[in-house]
Amino acid sequence: MPRSFLAVLAITLGLPFLILLAIVSSASGVSASVLTSALGLVIMSVFLMLAVYEIKRIADLPPDAH
């Protein structure tokens, strides 16, 4: 995986999570379960994105390389 792709992936997934973490930690009325749910959603999204990326990579291989 190229480094530029990893950098974009880290910014795309990491920045919203850090913003959410700052909002949850500063707000007194927000439950900690919100953070846990958001973390689970981020992990599931990353897993699904990587699975789709891997399937696309395998599908783009020449027929004799399978």
C-alpha positions in Angstrom: 0.0 0.0 0.0 1.5 3.4 -0.9 2.3 5.8 1.8 0.1 8.5 0.3 -2.9 6.2 0.6 -2.1 5.4 4.2 -1.7 9.1 5.0 -5.1 10.0 3.4 -6.7 7.0 5.3 -5.2 8.2 8.6 -6.4 11.7 8.1 -9.9 10.6 6.9 -10.5 8.3 9.8 -8.4 9.8 12.5 -9.4 13.4 12.4 -13.2 12.9 12.8 -12.4 10.5 15.7 -10.2 13.0 17.4 -12.8 15.7 17.0 -15.4 13.3 18.5 -13.1 12.5 21.4 -12.7 16.2 22.1 -16.4 16.8 22.0 -17.2 13.9 24.3 -14.5 14.7 26.8 -15.5 18.3 27.1 -19.3 17.8 27.3 -20.5 16.9 30.7 -23.9 15.5 29.5 -22.5 13.1 27.0 -22.2 9.4 28.0 -19.0 7.5 27.6 -20.9 4.8 25.6 -21.1 7.3 22.7 -17.3 7.1 22.4 -17.4 3.3 22.5 -20.0 3.1 19.9 -18.1 5.5 17.6 -14.9 3.6 18.1 -16.7 0.4 17.1 -18.2 2.1 14.0 -14.8 3.3 13.0 -13.2 -0.1 13.4 -16.0 -1.8 11.4 -15.7 0.9 8.7 -12.0 0.3 8.4 -12.4 -3.4 8.2 -15.1 -3.2 5.5 -13.0 -0.6 3.5 -9.9 -2.8 3.6 -12.0 -5.9 2.6 -13.4 -4.1 -0.4 -9.9 -2.8 -1.3 -8.5 -6.4 -1.2 -11.3 -7.8 -3.3 -10.8 -5.1 -5.9 -7.0 -5.8 -5.9 -7.6 -9.5 -6.4 -10.2 -8.8 -9.1 -7.7 -6.6 -11.0 -5.1 -9.3 -11.2 -4.5 -10.9 -14.5 -6.5 -14.2 -14.9 -3.3 -16.4 -14.8 -2.2 -14.9 -11.4 -5.2 -16.1 -9.4 
